[in-house]
CSV table of C-alpha atoms in Angstrom, one decimal:
chain,number,residue,atom,x,y,z
A,1,UNK,CA,112.1,116.4,96.8
A,2,UNK,CA,110.2,113.3,97.3
A,3,UNK,CA,106.6,114.4,98.8
A,4,UNK,CA,105.3,110.9,99.2
A,5,UNK,CA,107.5,108.5,100.8
A,6,UNK,CA,107.2,104.6,101.1
A,7,UNK,CA,110.2,103.6,103.4
A,8,UNK,CA,109.6,99.9,103.4
A,9,UNK,CA,110.8,98.5,100.0
A,10,UNK,CA,109.5,95.0,101.0
A,11,UNK,CA,107.1,93.3,103.5
A,12,UNK,CA,106.6,89.5,104.0
A,13,UNK,CA,103.4,88.3,105.8
A,14,UNK,CA,102.0,85.0,106.7
A,15,UNK,CA,98.9,84.0,105.2
A,16,UNK,CA,95.9,84.7,107.2
A,17,UNK,CA,97.9,87.8,108.9
A,18,UNK,CA,97.6,91.4,109.0
A,19,UNK,CA,99.8,93.1,106.6
A,20,UNK,CA,100.2,96.9,107.2
A,21,UNK,CA,101.6,99.0,104.7
A,22,UNK,CA,102.8,102.5,105.4
A,23,UNK,CA,103.2,105.8,103.5
A,24,UNK,CA,104.3,109.2,104.8
A,25,UNK,CA,104.0,112.6,103.1
A,26,UNK,CA,105.3,116.1,103.7
A,27,UNK,CA,102.7,118.4,101.5
A,28,UNK,CA,100.4,119.7,104.0
A,29,UNK,CA,98.1,120.7,101.1
A,30,UNK,CA,97.3,117.0,100.2
A,31,UNK,CA,93.9,116.5,100.5
A,32,UNK,CA,93.0,112.9,99.0
A,33,UNK,CA,95.1,109.7,99.2
A,34,UNK,CA,95.0,106.4,97.5
A,35,UNK,CA,96.4,103.2,97.2
A,36,UNK,CA,96.9,100.9,94.1
A,37,UNK,CA,98.4,97.8,93.7
A,38,UNK,CA,100.7,96.7,90.9
A,39,UNK,CA,101.4,93.1,89.3
A,40,UNK,CA,104.4,93.0,87.3
A,41,UNK,CA,103.8,93.9,83.7
A,42,UNK,CA,100.1,95.3,84.5
A,43,UNK,CA,99.3,98.9,85.3
A,44,UNK,CA,98.1,99.9,88.7
A,45,UNK,CA,94.9,98.8,89.9
A,46,UNK,CA,93.0,101.2,92.2
A,47,UNK,CA,92.3,99.8,95.8
A,48,UNK,CA,91.0,102.1,98.0
A,49,UNK,CA,91.2,105.8,98.7
A,50,UNK,CA,90.3,108.2,101.7
A,51,UNK,CA,89.6,112.0,101.7
A,52,UNK,CA,91.5,114.4,104.2
A,53,UNK,CA,88.0,114.9,105.9
A,54,UNK,CA,88.1,111.1,107.2
A,55,UNK,CA,90.7,109.2,109.5
A,56,UNK,CA,89.6,105.8,108.2
A,57,UNK,CA,87.8,103.8,105.1
A,58,UNK,CA,87.3,100.4,104.6
A,59,UNK,CA,86.5,98.3,101.8
A,60,UNK,CA,86.3,94.2,102.5
A,61,UNK,CA,89.4,93.2,103.6
A,62,UNK,CA,91.2,96.4,103.1
A,63,UNK,CA,91.1,99.6,105.5
A,64,UNK,CA,93.1,102.7,105.0
A,65,UNK,CA,94.2,104.9,107.7
A,66,UNK,CA,94.9,108.5,107.7
A,67,UNK,CA,96.7,110.7,110.5
A,68,UNK,CA,96.7,114.2,109.2
A,69,UNK,CA,98.9,115.3,112.1
A,70,UNK,CA,101.4,112.8,111.7
A,71,UNK,CA,101.0,113.2,107.7
A,72,UNK,CA,101.1,109.3,107.7
A,73,UNK,CA,98.7,106.9,106.1
A,74,UNK,CA,98.5,103.2,106.3
A,75,UNK,CA,96.7,100.3,104.3
A,76,UNK,CA,95.7,97.2,106.5
A,77,UNK,CA,94.9,94.0,104.7
A,78,UNK,CA,92.9,91.5,106.7
A,79,UNK,CA,93.4,88.5,106.4
A,80,UNK,CA,96.3,88.6,103.7
A,81,UNK,CA,95.9,86.2,100.9
A,82,UNK,CA,98.8,84.9,98.5
A,83,UNK,CA,97.1,86.7,95.7
A,84,UNK,CA,97.5,90.1,97.4
A,85,UNK,CA,101.4,89.6,96.7
A,86,UNK,CA,102.2,92.5,94.6
A,87,UNK,CA,103.9,95.8,94.6
A,88,UNK,CA,101.4,98.5,96.3
A,89,UNK,CA,101.9,102.4,96.0
A,90,UNK,CA,100.4,104.9,97.9
A,91,UNK,CA,99.3,108.3,95.9
A,92,UNK,CA,98.4,111.7,97.3
A,93,UNK,CA,96.9,115.0,95.4
A,94,UNK,CA,95.8,118.3,96.4
A,95,UNK,CA,92.5,118.5,95.0
A,96,UNK,CA,94.0,118.5,91.5
A,97,UNK,CA,94.6,115.5,88.8
A,98,UNK,CA,98.3,115.3,89.6
A,99,UNK,CA,98.9,112.4,91.9
A,100,UNK,CA,102.2,112.1,93.5
A,101,UNK,CA,103.1,108.6,93.9
A,102,UNK,CA,105.4,106.7,96.7
A,103,UNK,CA,108.2,104.5,95.5
A,104,UNK,CA,106.1,101.3,96.5
A,105,UNK,CA,106.3,98.7,98.8
A,106,UNK,CA,106.5,95.2,97.5
A,107,UNK,CA,104.2,92.6,99.6
A,108,UNK,CA,104.8,89.0,99.7
A,109,UNK,CA,102.3,86.9,101.3
A,110,UNK,CA,103.4,83.4,102.3
A,111,UNK,CA,101.4,80.3,102.2
B,1,UNK,CA,83.5,96.1,81.3
B,2,UNK,CA,86.2,97.8,79.1
B,3,UNK,CA,89.0,99.6,81.0
B,4,UNK,CA,91.7,101.7,79.7
B,5,UNK,CA,93.8,100.0,76.8
B,6,UNK,CA,97.3,100.8,75.8
B,7,UNK,CA,99.0,99.7,72.4
B,8,UNK,CA,101.8,98.4,71.9
B,9,UNK,CA,102.5,96.7,75.3
B,10,UNK,CA,106.2,96.4,74.5
B,11,UNK,CA,108.4,98.4,72.2
B,12,UNK,CA,112.1,98.2,71.6
B,13,UNK,CA,113.7,100.6,69.3
B,14,UNK,CA,116.8,102.2,68.5
B,15,UNK,CA,118.6,105.4,69.7
B,16,UNK,CA,117.4,108.3,67.6
B,17,UNK,CA,114.1,106.4,66.4
B,18,UNK,CA,110.6,107.8,66.7
B,19,UNK,CA,108.1,105.9,68.7
B,20,UNK,CA,104.3,106.4,69.2
B,21,UNK,CA,102.0,105.0,71.8
B,22,UNK,CA,98.2,105.2,72.0
B,23,UNK,CA,96.0,105.1,74.8
B,24,UNK,CA,92.2,104.4,74.6
B,25,UNK,CA,90.4,105.6,78.0
B,26,UNK,CA,87.5,104.1,79.8
B,27,UNK,CA,84.8,105.6,77.1
B,28,UNK,CA,83.0,107.9,79.5
B,29,UNK,CA,85.9,109.3,80.9
B,30,UNK,CA,86.8,112.8,79.7
B,31,UNK,CA,90.2,113.3,81.6
B,32,UNK,CA,93.2,111.2,80.3
B,33,UNK,CA,96.7,111.3,81.9
B,34,UNK,CA,100.2,109.9,80.8
B,35,UNK,CA,102.9,108.9,83.6
B,36,UNK,CA,106.2,107.5,83.2
B,37,UNK,CA,107.5,104.8,85.6
B,38,UNK,CA,110.9,104.0,85.9
B,39,UNK,CA,112.5,100.9,87.7
B,40,UNK,CA,112.3,101.4,91.2
B,41,UNK,CA,110.1,104.3,91.5
B,42,UNK,CA,106.5,105.5,91.4
B,43,UNK,CA,104.6,106.3,88.5
B,44,UNK,CA,105.5,110.3,87.6
B,45,UNK,CA,103.0,112.7,85.8
B,46,UNK,CA,103.7,113.7,82.6
B,47,UNK,CA,100.5,115.4,81.2
B,48,UNK,CA,97.0,115.7,81.4
B,49,UNK,CA,94.1,116.4,79.1
B,50,UNK,CA,90.2,117.4,79.7
B,51,UNK,CA,88.5,116.4,76.4
B,52,UNK,CA,90.9,117.6,73.6
B,53,UNK,CA,92.9,120.3,75.8
B,54,UNK,CA,95.9,119.8,77.0
B,55,UNK,CA,95.9,121.5,80.3
B,56,UNK,CA,99.3,120.9,82.1
B,57,UNK,CA,102.7,119.4,81.1
B,58,UNK,CA,105.1,118.4,83.4
B,59,UNK,CA,108.6,119.7,83.3
B,60,UNK,CA,109.7,115.8,82.8
B,61,UNK,CA,108.4,116.3,79.3
B,62,UNK,CA,111.1,117.6,77.0
B,63,UNK,CA,110.5,119.0,73.9
B,64,UNK,CA,110.8,115.6,72.3
B,65,UNK,CA,107.8,114.5,73.7
B,66,UNK,CA,104.6,115.4,72.3
B,67,UNK,CA,100.9,114.2,73.4
B,68,UNK,CA,97.6,114.6,71.3
B,69,UNK,CA,93.9,113.9,72.1
B,70,UNK,CA,92.3,114.8,68.9
B,71,UNK,CA,88.5,114.7,69.3
B,72,UNK,CA,88.8,114.0,72.9
B,73,UNK,CA,88.9,110.2,72.5
B,74,UNK,CA,92.2,108.3,72.6
B,75,UNK,CA,95.3,109.8,72.9
B,76,UNK,CA,98.9,109.4,71.4
B,77,UNK,CA,102.1,109.9,73.2
B,78,UNK,CA,105.2,110.6,70.6
B,79,UNK,CA,108.6,110.6,71.6
B,80,UNK,CA,111.0,111.9,68.8
B,81,UNK,CA,114.8,111.0,68.6
B,82,UNK,CA,114.6,108.5,71.4
B,83,UNK,CA,117.4,108.4,74.1
B,84,UNK,CA,118.4,105.5,76.3
B,85,UNK,CA,117.2,107.6,79.2
B,86,UNK,CA,113.6,107.3,77.8
B,87,UNK,CA,113.4,103.6,78.5
B,88,UNK,CA,110.6,103.2,81.1
B,89,UNK,CA,107.0,102.3,81.4
B,90,UNK,CA,104.7,104.5,79.8
B,91,UNK,CA,101.3,104.6,81.7
B,92,UNK,CA,97.8,106.2,80.7
B,93,UNK,CA,95.1,106.6,83.0
B,94,UNK,CA,91.6,108.3,82.7
B,95,UNK,CA,89.0,109.6,85.1
B,96,UNK,CA,85.6,111.1,84.9
B,97,UNK,CA,84.9,114.5,86.7
B,98,UNK,CA,83.6,113.8,90.3
B,99,UNK,CA,80.8,115.8,92.1
B,100,UNK,CA,82.0,119.2,92.9
B,101,UNK,CA,84.6,119.5,95.9
B,102,UNK,CA,85.4,115.9,95.4
B,103,UNK,CA,88.4,114.4,93.8
B,104,UNK,CA,88.1,111.6,91.1
B,105,UNK,CA,89.9,108.5,91.0
B,106,UNK,CA,92.2,107.6,88.1
B,107,UNK,CA,92.1,104.2,86.6
B,108,UNK,CA,95.2,103.2,84.8
B,109,UNK,CA,95.8,101.0,81.6
B,110,UNK,CA,98.2,98.1,81.3
B,111,UNK,CA,101.3,100.5,80.0
B,112,UNK,CA,103.6,100.5,77.4
B,113,UNK,CA,107.1,99.2,78.1
B,114,UNK,CA,109.8,101.1,76.2
B,115,UNK,CA,113.4,99.8,75.9
B,116,UNK,CA,115.8,101.9,73.9
B,117,UNK,CA,118.7,100.4,72.8
């Protein structure tokens, strides 16, 4: 039972362009969503989060959008840089400590 | 700025042996979590501590697994009689309680990669 899904296992984007990573969820009780970035042999690094009372949150080059009716969130990276190449995980929780993670999307930013 | 640290970073063991991993959370964080990540999957929740109290264990945590957090500081995760299926990355995270009604963010350590031969 995959409550959080990242249907694109990989994405390639040209440097300077926008990267859009998508995430879908099935549990309508989820009220807090996060994106993490993971480099090989390292733990996930927190990027940005959004509460269900919002539909957008920005932090520098990173913006997360939440569409509750569609149970969909996306992470936009503008402009994309080669250092952004990593695996990106979305996670969701229903106001508790237990995060449910997606399976990740590998982003490759081409120089 | 000291983040979450985990030791060892890598562990290779033979099936049937016991292994123990350590996690040192961010110093002011009183909540500590263990997750497991296998190839091609996202991290999966294993267990959670608030201070020294273990408040929840996932059904993924079989009887061979035990976690402790004495004195509410560092935590250990022990796997007894390891099996090849235990091979995974074991991640530790910590957090500080957010303001009332707000969910706090978990910060992860670098993980311990376990290979059971």
